[in-house]
PDB file of C-alpha atoms in Angstrom:
ATOM      1  CA  MET A   1     142.457 136.762 -39.618  1.00  0.00           C
ATOM      2  CA  LEU A   2     144.662 137.041 -42.777  1.00  0.00           C
ATOM      3  CA  GLU A   3     146.609 140.313 -43.282  1.00  0.00           C
ATOM      4  CA  ILE A   4     148.264 141.448 -46.468  1.00  0.00           C
ATOM      5  CA  GLU A   5     151.946 140.611 -46.366  1.00  0.00           C
ATOM      6  CA  HIS A   6     154.854 142.499 -48.146  1.00  0.00           C
ATOM      7  CA  GLY A   7     158.164 141.050 -48.944  1.00  0.00           C
ATOM      8  CA  ASN A   8     159.319 137.740 -50.413  1.00  0.00           C
ATOM      9  CA  GLY A   9     157.145 134.780 -50.963  1.00  0.00           C
ATOM     10  CA  ALA A  10     154.146 133.924 -53.185  1.00  0.00           C
ATOM     11  CA  ASP A  11     151.454 135.043 -50.802  1.00  0.00           C
ATOM     12  CA  ASN A  12     151.973 138.821 -50.962  1.00  0.00           C
ATOM     13  CA  ILE A  13     150.761 141.764 -53.048  1.00  0.00           C
ATOM     14  CA  ASP A  14     154.234 142.866 -54.101  1.00  0.00           C
ATOM     15  CA  ALA A  15     154.444 140.020 -56.603  1.00  0.00           C
ATOM     16  CA  VAL A  16     151.755 141.538 -58.735  1.00  0.00           C
ATOM     17  CA  ALA A  17     151.360 145.193 -57.756  1.00  0.00           C
ATOM     18  CA  MET A  18     153.532 148.269 -58.197  1.00  0.00           C
ATOM     19  CA  GLY A  19     153.459 151.632 -56.462  1.00  0.00           C
ATOM     20  CA  SER A  20     152.094 152.684 -52.998  1.00  0.00           C
ATOM     21  CA  GLY A  21     149.565 150.599 -51.133  1.00  0.00           C
ATOM     22  CA  ALA A  22     148.267 153.692 -49.481  1.00  0.00           C
ATOM     23  CA  GLY A  23     144.432 153.683 -49.505  1.00  0.00           C
ATOM     24  CA  VAL A  24     144.177 149.972 -49.868  1.00  0.00           C
ATOM     25  CA  GLN A  25     141.845 148.560 -47.210  1.00  0.00           C
ATOM     26  CA  LEU A  26     143.581 145.706 -45.307  1.00  0.00           C
ATOM     27  CA  MET A  27     141.672 142.855 -43.845  1.00  0.00           C
ATOM     28  CA  PRO A  28     140.601 143.838 -40.348  1.00  0.00           C
ATOM     29  CA  SER A  29     141.918 141.968 -37.283  1.00  0.00           C
ATOM     30  CA  PHE A  30     139.991 141.501 -34.108  1.00  0.00           C
ATOM     31  CA  ASP A  31     140.911 141.197 -30.420  1.00  0.00           C
ATOM     32  CA  ASP A  32     137.293 140.636 -29.530  1.00  0.00           C
ATOM     33  CA  PRO A  33     135.701 137.408 -31.095  1.00  0.00           C
ATOM     34  CA  HIS A  34     132.233 138.931 -30.623  1.00  0.00           C
ATOM     35  CA  LYS A  35     133.173 141.880 -32.835  1.00  0.00           C
ATOM     36  CA  GLU A  36     134.656 139.452 -35.270  1.00  0.00           C
ATOM     37  CA  ARG A  37     131.392 137.452 -35.241  1.00  0.00           C
ATOM     38  CA  ALA A  38     129.374 140.642 -36.160  1.00  0.00           C
ATOM     39  CA  TYR A  39     131.818 141.397 -38.928  1.00  0.00           C
ATOM     40  CA  LEU A  40     131.673 137.919 -40.403  1.00  0.00           C
ATOM     41  CA  LYS A  41     127.893 137.797 -40.292  1.00  0.00           C
ATOM     42  CA  GLY A  42     127.886 141.003 -42.341  1.00  0.00           C
ATOM     43  CA  ARG A  43     130.293 139.648 -44.892  1.00  0.00           C
ATOM     44  CA  LEU A  44     128.234 136.334 -45.074  1.00  0.00           C
ATOM     45  CA  ALA A  45     125.108 138.425 -45.778  1.00  0.00           C
ATOM     46  CA  LEU A  46     126.937 140.191 -48.552  1.00  0.00           C
ATOM     47  CA  ALA A  47     128.089 136.866 -49.895  1.00  0.00           C
ATOM     48  CA  PHE A  48     124.413 135.720 -50.436  1.00  0.00           C
ATOM     49  CA  ARG A  49     123.565 138.961 -52.168  1.00  0.00           C
ATOM     50  CA  ILE A  50     126.494 138.451 -54.449  1.00  0.00           C
ATOM     51  CA  PHE A  51     125.442 134.927 -55.297  1.00  0.00           C
ATOM     52  CA  ALA A  52     121.896 136.209 -55.941  1.00  0.00           C
ATOM     53  CA  GLN A  53     123.259 138.935 -58.258  1.00  0.00           C
ATOM     54  CA  LYS A  54     125.307 136.323 -60.086  1.00  0.00           C
ATOM     55  CA  GLY A  55     122.221 134.084 -60.553  1.00  0.00           C
ATOM     56  CA  PHE A  56     123.524 131.368 -58.296  1.00  0.00           C
ATOM     57  CA  ASP A  57     120.325 131.002 -56.271  1.00  0.00           C
ATOM     58  CA  GLU A  58     117.532 128.746 -57.622  1.00  0.00           C
ATOM     59  CA  GLY A  59     114.560 127.921 -55.448  1.00  0.00           C
ATOM     60  CA  VAL A  60     115.942 126.903 -52.055  1.00  0.00           C
ATOM     61  CA  ALA A  61     119.075 125.202 -53.155  1.00  0.00           C
ATOM     62  CA  GLY A  62     122.543 126.336 -52.049  1.00  0.00           C
ATOM     63  CA  HIS A  63     124.228 127.478 -48.890  1.00  0.00           C
ATOM     64  CA  ILE A  64     127.242 129.332 -47.601  1.00  0.00           C
ATOM     65  CA  THR A  65     128.547 128.914 -44.034  1.00  0.00           C
ATOM     66  CA  VAL A  66     131.203 130.697 -41.937  1.00  0.00           C
ATOM     67  CA  ARG A  67     132.727 129.271 -38.749  1.00  0.00           C
ATOM     68  CA  ASP A  68     131.763 131.170 -35.575  1.00  0.00           C
ATOM     69  CA  PRO A  69     134.735 132.796 -33.988  1.00  0.00           C
ATOM     70  CA  VAL A  70     133.193 132.711 -30.557  1.00  0.00           C
ATOM     71  CA  GLU A  71     132.199 129.010 -30.628  1.00  0.00           C
ATOM     72  CA  PRO A  72     134.283 127.513 -33.475  1.00  0.00           C
ATOM     73  CA  SER A  73     132.397 124.218 -33.284  1.00  0.00           C
ATOM     74  CA  THR A  74     129.349 126.097 -34.603  1.00  0.00           C
ATOM     75  CA  PHE A  75     128.727 127.796 -37.895  1.00  0.00           C
ATOM     76  CA  TRP A  76     126.481 130.459 -39.460  1.00  0.00           C
ATOM     77  CA  VAL A  77     124.278 129.581 -42.388  1.00  0.00           C
ATOM     78  CA  ASN A  78     121.366 130.956 -44.355  1.00  0.00           C
ATOM     79  CA  PRO A  79     117.956 129.896 -43.040  1.00  0.00           C
ATOM     80  CA  PHE A  80     116.053 127.570 -45.323  1.00  0.00           C
ATOM     81  CA  GLY A  81     113.752 129.430 -47.736  1.00  0.00           C
ATOM     82  CA  VAL A  82     114.873 133.045 -47.040  1.00  0.00           C
ATOM     83  CA  ALA A  83     115.478 135.022 -50.172  1.00  0.00           C
ATOM     84  CA  TRP A  84     119.236 135.626 -50.827  1.00  0.00           C
ATOM     85  CA  PRO A  85     118.904 139.141 -52.561  1.00  0.00           C
ATOM     86  CA  THR A  86     117.702 140.695 -49.421  1.00  0.00           C
ATOM     87  CA  LEU A  87     119.214 138.540 -46.781  1.00  0.00           C
ATOM     88  CA  LYS A  88     120.555 140.338 -43.712  1.00  0.00           C
ATOM     89  CA  ALA A  89     122.984 139.496 -40.972  1.00  0.00           C
ATOM     90  CA  SER A  90     120.122 139.166 -38.541  1.00  0.00           C
ATOM     91  CA  ASP A  91     118.491 136.532 -40.687  1.00  0.00           C
ATOM     92  CA  LEU A  92     121.411 134.034 -40.291  1.00  0.00           C
ATOM     93  CA  THR A  93     121.208 131.087 -38.095  1.00  0.00           C
ATOM     94  CA  ARG A  94     123.939 129.485 -35.983  1.00  0.00           C
ATOM     95  CA  VAL A  95     124.094 125.686 -35.993  1.00  0.00           C
ATOM     96  CA  ASN A  96     125.984 123.357 -33.582  1.00  0.00           C
ATOM     97  CA  GLY A  97     127.624 120.046 -34.411  1.00  0.00           C
ATOM     98  CA  GLU A  98     124.458 118.171 -33.701  1.00  0.00           C
ATOM     99  CA  GLY A  99     122.517 120.099 -36.376  1.00  0.00           C
ATOM    100  CA  LYS A 100     120.576 122.133 -33.726  1.00  0.00           C
ATOM    101  CA  VAL A 101     119.799 125.893 -34.357  1.00  0.00           C
ATOM    102  CA  VAL A 102     121.223 127.543 -31.307  1.00  0.00           C
ATOM    103  CA  GLU A 103     120.749 131.192 -32.380  1.00  0.00           C
ATOM    104  CA  GLY A 104     119.370 133.110 -35.267  1.00  0.00           C
ATOM    105  CA  GLY A 105     116.793 135.303 -36.836  1.00  0.00           C
ATOM    106  CA  PRO A 106     112.978 134.910 -37.175  1.00  0.00           C
ATOM    107  CA  VAL A 107     113.284 131.872 -39.482  1.00  0.00           C
ATOM    108  CA  LYS A 108     115.125 128.961 -37.755  1.00  0.00           C
ATOM    109  CA  LEU A 109     114.578 126.367 -40.371  1.00  0.00           C
ATOM    110  CA  LEU A 110     117.634 124.489 -41.375  1.00  0.00           C
ATOM    111  CA  ASN A 111     118.436 122.925 -44.824  1.00  0.00           C
ATOM    112  CA  LYS A 112     119.396 119.432 -43.807  1.00  0.00           C
ATOM    113  CA  ALA A 113     121.702 118.983 -46.791  1.00  0.00           C
ATOM    114  CA  ALA A 114     123.441 122.220 -45.819  1.00  0.00           C
ATOM    115  CA  TYR A 115     124.172 120.765 -42.344  1.00  0.00           C
ATOM    116  CA  MET A 116     125.281 117.393 -43.565  1.00  0.00           C
ATOM    117  CA  ILE A 117     127.760 118.852 -46.144  1.00  0.00           C
ATOM    118  CA  HIS A 118     129.082 121.905 -44.298  1.00  0.00           C
ATOM    119  CA  HIS A 119     129.346 120.272 -40.852  1.00  0.00           C
ATOM    120  CA  ALA A 120     131.430 117.474 -42.351  1.00  0.00           C
ATOM    121  CA  VAL A 121     133.755 119.936 -44.231  1.00  0.00           C
ATOM    122  CA  HIS A 122     134.210 122.286 -41.183  1.00  0.00           C
ATOM    123  CA  GLU A 123     134.946 119.317 -38.982  1.00  0.00           C
ATOM    124  CA  ALA A 124     137.398 117.805 -41.396  1.00  0.00           C
ATOM    125  CA  ARG A 125     139.097 121.045 -42.261  1.00  0.00           C
ATOM    126  CA  PRO A 126     140.040 123.221 -39.226  1.00  0.00           C
ATOM    127  CA  ASP A 127     141.955 125.403 -41.620  1.00  0.00           C
ATOM    128  CA  VAL A 128     138.726 126.379 -43.458  1.00  0.00           C
ATOM    129  CA  ASN A 129     136.411 129.055 -42.033  1.00  0.00           C
ATOM    130  CA  CYS A 130     133.965 129.275 -44.963  1.00  0.00           C
ATOM    131  CA  VAL A 131     132.264 126.799 -47.322  1.00  0.00           C
ATOM    132  CA  ALA A 132     130.083 127.560 -50.314  1.00  0.00           C
ATOM    133  CA  HIS A 133     127.858 125.354 -52.511  1.00  0.00           C
ATOM    134  CA  ALA A 134     125.175 126.229 -55.027  1.00  0.00           C
ATOM    135  CA  HIS A 135     123.562 124.886 -58.117  1.00  0.00           C
ATOM    136  CA  SER A 136     124.980 127.345 -60.604  1.00  0.00           C
ATOM    137  CA  VAL A 137     124.156 126.810 -64.287  1.00  0.00           C
ATOM    138  CA  TYR A 138     127.640 126.095 -65.823  1.00  0.00           C
ATOM    139  CA  GLY A 139     128.885 124.274 -62.761  1.00  0.00           C
ATOM    140  CA  ARG A 140     125.911 121.939 -62.971  1.00  0.00           C
ATOM    141  CA  ALA A 141     126.382 121.471 -66.658  1.00  0.00           C
ATOM    142  CA  PHE A 142     130.006 120.720 -66.299  1.00  0.00           C
ATOM    143  CA  SER A 143     129.445 118.305 -63.438  1.00  0.00           C
ATOM    144  CA  THR A 144     127.486 116.000 -65.833  1.00  0.00           C
ATOM    145  CA  LEU A 145     130.500 115.367 -68.226  1.00  0.00           C
ATOM    146  CA  GLY A 146     132.267 113.073 -65.775  1.00  0.00           C
ATOM    147  CA  ARG A 147     135.679 114.791 -66.366  1.00  0.00           C
ATOM    148  CA  PRO A 148     138.041 117.143 -64.449  1.00  0.00           C
ATOM    149  CA  LEU A 149     138.562 120.791 -64.985  1.00  0.00           C
ATOM    150  CA  TYR A 150     141.237 121.315 -67.518  1.00  0.00           C
ATOM    151  CA  ILE A 151     143.885 123.973 -66.835  1.00  0.00           C
ATOM    152  CA  ILE A 152     143.428 125.871 -70.139  1.00  0.00           C
ATOM    153  CA  THR A 153     143.512 129.498 -69.028  1.00  0.00           C
ATOM    154  CA  GLN A 154     145.438 131.703 -66.631  1.00  0.00           C
ATOM    155  CA  ASP A 155     142.345 131.941 -64.430  1.00  0.00           C
ATOM    156  CA  ALA A 156     142.112 128.092 -64.339  1.00  0.00           C
ATOM    157  CA  CYS A 157     145.626 128.070 -62.962  1.00  0.00           C
ATOM    158  CA  ALA A 158     144.155 129.079 -59.543  1.00  0.00           C
ATOM    159  CA  PHE A 159     142.801 125.590 -59.298  1.00  0.00           C
ATOM    160  CA  TYR A 160     145.950 123.816 -60.423  1.00  0.00           C
ATOM    161  CA  ASN A 161     146.266 120.643 -58.172  1.00  0.00           C
ATOM    162  CA  ASP A 162     143.729 122.320 -55.937  1.00  0.00           C
ATOM    163  CA  ILE A 163     140.462 120.969 -57.034  1.00  0.00           C
ATOM    164  CA  VAL A 164     138.852 117.470 -57.022  1.00  0.00           C
ATOM    165  CA  HIS A 165     136.247 115.793 -59.202  1.00  0.00           C
ATOM    166  CA  TYR A 166     133.857 113.963 -56.727  1.00  0.00           C
ATOM    167  CA  LYS A 167     132.463 111.252 -59.090  1.00  0.00           C
ATOM    168  CA  SER A 168     129.691 109.827 -56.885  1.00  0.00           C
ATOM    169  CA  PHE A 169     126.138 111.140 -56.834  1.00  0.00           C
ATOM    170  CA  GLY A 170     123.939 109.725 -54.073  1.00  0.00           C
ATOM    171  CA  GLY A 171     120.986 112.108 -54.423  1.00  0.00           C
ATOM    172  CA  ILE A 172     120.096 114.923 -52.140  1.00  0.00           C
ATOM    173  CA  VAL A 173     122.682 114.870 -49.178  1.00  0.00           C
ATOM    174  CA  LEU A 174     120.391 113.853 -46.352  1.00  0.00           C
ATOM    175  CA  GLU A 175     122.652 111.452 -44.449  1.00  0.00           C
ATOM    176  CA  ALA A 176     125.884 112.027 -42.567  1.00  0.00           C
ATOM    177  CA  GLU A 177     127.750 109.384 -44.547  1.00  0.00           C
ATOM    178  CA  GLU A 178     127.419 111.255 -47.825  1.00  0.00           C
ATOM    179  CA  GLY A 179     128.465 114.495 -46.219  1.00  0.00           C
ATOM    180  CA  ALA A 180     131.469 112.767 -44.778  1.00  0.00           C
ATOM    181  CA  ASN A 181     132.359 111.208 -48.139  1.00  0.00           C
ATOM    182  CA  ILE A 182     132.213 114.686 -49.812  1.00  0.00           C
ATOM    183  CA  ALA A 183     134.546 116.045 -47.168  1.00  0.00           C
ATOM    184  CA  LYS A 184     136.870 113.127 -47.594  1.00  0.00           C
ATOM    185  CA  GLY A 185     136.897 113.473 -51.321  1.00  0.00           C
ATOM    186  CA  LEU A 186     137.665 117.238 -51.001  1.00  0.00           C
ATOM    187  CA  GLY A 187     140.596 116.449 -48.874  1.00  0.00           C
ATOM    188  CA  ASN A 188     142.971 119.456 -48.566  1.00  0.00           C
ATOM    189  CA  LYS A 189     141.740 121.145 -51.747  1.00  0.00           C
ATOM    190  CA  LYS A 190     139.795 124.414 -51.998  1.00  0.00           C
ATOM    191  CA  ALA A 191     137.254 123.327 -54.702  1.00  0.00           C
ATOM    192  CA  ALA A 192     135.265 120.371 -55.763  1.00  0.00           C
ATOM    193  CA  ILE A 193     133.112 119.571 -58.739  1.00  0.00           C
ATOM    194  CA  LEU A 194     130.355 117.359 -57.391  1.00  0.00           C
ATOM    195  CA  ALA A 195     129.067 114.984 -60.090  1.00  0.00           C
ATOM    196  CA  ASN A 196     125.571 115.665 -61.430  1.00  0.00           C
ATOM    197  CA  HIS A 197     125.200 118.232 -58.579  1.00  0.00           C
ATOM    198  CA  GLY A 198     127.352 121.482 -58.762  1.00  0.00           C
ATOM    199  CA  LEU A 199     130.246 123.130 -57.320  1.00  0.00           C
ATOM    200  CA  LEU A 200     131.740 123.566 -53.779  1.00  0.00           C
ATOM    201  CA  THR A 201     134.473 125.909 -52.749  1.00  0.00           C
ATOM    202  CA  CYS A 202     136.131 126.679 -49.289  1.00  0.00           C
ATOM    203  CA  GLY A 203     138.675 129.189 -47.801  1.00  0.00           C
ATOM    204  CA  LYS A 204     139.878 130.786 -44.733  1.00  0.00           C
ATOM    205  CA  THR A 205     137.727 133.888 -45.461  1.00  0.00           C
ATOM    206  CA  VAL A 206     134.230 134.560 -46.794  1.00  0.00           C
ATOM    207  CA  GLU A 207     135.739 136.579 -49.553  1.00  0.00           C
ATOM    208  CA  SER A 208     138.176 133.997 -50.887  1.00  0.00           C
ATOM    209  CA  THR A 209     135.447 131.402 -50.849  1.00  0.00           C
ATOM    210  CA  VAL A 210     133.035 133.518 -52.786  1.00  0.00           C
ATOM    211  CA  PHE A 211     135.744 134.458 -55.221  1.00  0.00           C
ATOM    212  CA  TRP A 212     136.769 130.819 -55.838  1.00  0.00           C
ATOM    213  CA  PHE A 213     133.128 129.791 -56.471  1.00  0.00           C
ATOM    214  CA  MET A 214     132.598 132.750 -58.983  1.00  0.00           C
ATOM    215  CA  SER A 215     135.951 131.980 -60.729  1.00  0.00           C
ATOM    216  CA  LEU A 216     135.246 128.182 -60.870  1.00  0.00           C
ATOM    217  CA  GLU A 217     131.883 128.825 -62.405  1.00  0.00           C
ATOM    218  CA  THR A 218     133.489 130.947 -65.131  1.00  0.00           C
ATOM    219  CA  CYS A 219     136.110 128.307 -65.676  1.00  0.00           C
ATOM    220  CA  CYS A 220     133.500 125.690 -66.166  1.00  0.00           C
ATOM    221  CA  ARG A 221     131.713 127.989 -68.719  1.00  0.00           C
ATOM    222  CA  VAL A 222     135.010 128.775 -70.546  1.00  0.00           C
ATOM    223  CA  GLN A 223     135.870 125.043 -70.779  1.00  0.00           C
ATOM    224  CA  LEU A 224     132.254 124.237 -72.148  1.00  0.00           C
ATOM    225  CA  LEU A 225     132.683 126.873 -74.794  1.00  0.00           C
ATOM    226  CA  ALA A 226     136.269 125.977 -75.665  1.00  0.00           C
ATOM    227  CA  ASP A 227     135.403 122.350 -75.927  1.00  0.00           C
ATOM    228  CA  ALA A 228     132.569 122.998 -78.140  1.00  0.00           C
ATOM    229  CA  ALA A 229     134.608 125.318 -80.387  1.00  0.00           C
ATOM    230  CA  ALA A 230     137.436 122.868 -80.562  1.00  0.00           C
ATOM    231  CA  ALA A 231     135.172 119.964 -81.386  1.00  0.00           C
ATOM    232  CA  GLY A 232     133.579 121.944 -84.165  1.00  0.00           C
ATOM    233  CA  ARG A 233     137.038 122.406 -85.750  1.00  0.00           C
ATOM    234  CA  GLY A 234     137.938 118.797 -85.232  1.00  0.00           C
ATOM    235  CA  GLY A 235     140.621 119.660 -82.719  1.00  0.00           C
ATOM    236  CA  GLN A 236     141.287 119.939 -78.980  1.00  0.00           C
ATOM    237  CA  VAL A 237     141.786 122.655 -76.504  1.00  0.00           C
ATOM    238  CA  VAL A 238     145.390 123.557 -75.650  1.00  0.00           C
ATOM    239  CA  LYS A 239     146.261 123.129 -71.997  1.00  0.00           C
ATOM    240  CA  VAL A 240     148.729 125.102 -69.885  1.00  0.00           C
ATOM    241  CA  ASN A 241     151.697 123.024 -69.118  1.00  0.00           C
ATOM    242  CA  ASP A 242     152.498 121.925 -65.626  1.00  0.00           C
ATOM    243  CA  GLN A 243     155.465 124.263 -65.169  1.00  0.00           C
ATOM    244  CA  GLU A 244     153.636 127.449 -66.109  1.00  0.00           C
ATOM    245  CA  ALA A 245     150.413 126.324 -64.318  1.00  0.00           C
ATOM    246  CA  GLU A 246     152.335 125.777 -61.066  1.00  0.00           C
ATOM    247  CA  TYR A 247     154.155 129.167 -61.462  1.00  0.00           C
ATOM    248  CA  THR A 248     150.885 130.885 -62.136  1.00  0.00           C
ATOM    249  CA  TYR A 249     149.054 129.172 -59.279  1.00  0.00           C
ATOM    250  CA  LYS A 250     151.591 130.693 -56.808  1.00  0.00           C
ATOM    251  CA  THR A 251     150.254 134.155 -57.743  1.00  0.00           C
ATOM    252  CA  VAL A 252     146.557 133.595 -58.543  1.00  0.00           C
ATOM    253  CA  GLY A 253     145.724 130.523 -56.437  1.00  0.00           C
ATOM    254  CA  THR A 254     146.664 131.684 -52.920  1.00  0.00           C
ATOM    255  CA  GLU A 255     144.366 132.486 -50.143  1.00  0.00           C
ATOM    256  CA  LEU A 256     145.374 136.076 -50.303  1.00  0.00           C
ATOM    257  CA  ALA A 257     144.814 136.225 -54.003  1.00  0.00           C
ATOM    258  CA  GLY A 258     141.238 134.992 -53.581  1.00  0.00           C
ATOM    259  CA  TRP A 259     140.576 137.486 -50.768  1.00  0.00           C
ATOM    260  CA  PHE A 260     141.976 140.428 -52.715  1.00  0.00           C
ATOM    261  CA  SER A 261     140.237 139.415 -55.904  1.00  0.00           C
ATOM    262  CA  ALA A 262     136.927 139.527 -54.180  1.00  0.00           C
ATOM    263  CA  LYS A 263     137.380 143.003 -52.816  1.00  0.00           C
ATOM    264  CA  PRO A 264     135.763 144.911 -55.849  1.00  0.00           C
ATOM    265  CA  THR A 265     132.766 142.701 -55.852  1.00  0.00           C
ATOM    266  CA  PHE A 266     132.126 142.989 -52.046  1.00  0.00           C
ATOM    267  CA  PHE A 267     132.801 146.715 -52.266  1.00  0.00           C
ATOM    268  CA  ALA A 268     130.160 147.156 -55.014  1.00  0.00           C
ATOM    269  CA  ILE A 269     127.419 145.080 -53.290  1.00  0.00           C
ATOM    270  CA  GLU A 270     128.197 146.787 -49.952  1.00  0.00           C
ATOM    271  CA  ARG A 271     127.843 150.248 -51.455  1.00  0.00           C
ATOM    272  CA  GLU A 272     124.589 149.135 -53.193  1.00  0.00           C
ATOM    273  CA  SER A 273     123.329 147.664 -49.953  1.00  0.00           C
ATOM    274  CA  LYS A 274     123.721 151.071 -48.060  1.00  0.00           C
ATOM    275  CA  GLU A 275     124.176 148.916 -44.799  1.00  0.00           C
ATOM    276  CA  ASP A 276     120.839 147.248 -45.262  1.00  0.00           C
ATOM    277  CA  HIS A 277     122.696 143.903 -45.098  1.00  0.00           C
ATOM    278  CA  LEU A 278     123.689 144.614 -41.465  1.00  0.00           C
ATOM    279  CA  GLY A 279     120.095 145.146 -40.263  1.00  0.00           C
TER     280      GLY A 279
END
């Protein structure tokens, strides 16, 4: 598990924070993988509730997975057709490399597209523990334009040289080949815009993955608005230059930055849940 670092280097809190860190909850570490599993399932349940609160759920589309710390070749995912706003840790299903549900709650129905995409990414990226994909409104709208995300704001700098535009759309991902192609297209990046489809993000933690998705959705919205406003004036948006974008990325685009930025959202939904998500 990641822990907050202090000292020199880009991936630490000292670069952007002043004062004492007393009272700041650090990321927990576990000696027992079974305890870590229980913790991660709780965080994943919260992630679905956050996505629902943000309006990222539509019908039965979308999925978030987390690698199982006990059996890392398997992952936990939402059961197909179970509502996200009330999803609990006990509802989650564990899926193996062959796409078989080996453990889970009362509903053991697996979204085939979820398996095809997430298995491919988890297998290709041992550094990644969590993957998120949903059909969010602005991400979908942006994915139809056939263009990359422009680095036009400080927030967009989090994706500087860390996002891909996957230009192929082959319909619903029901075949292993398309899942493998998406994983190959993603490469070593943390985010992808899937043409005519939506957004995908990944990270070492559930929290960072969720934050990258929320932030990317907002960046897509901002660019749509900025492009429209600029076009109305007969001009173009102003991009952040490479030097400033790279400098800013080192602060806002790291794994720790994603995890830490998600803390308020997870804290709020956890308090609202009153531990119902752990049921």
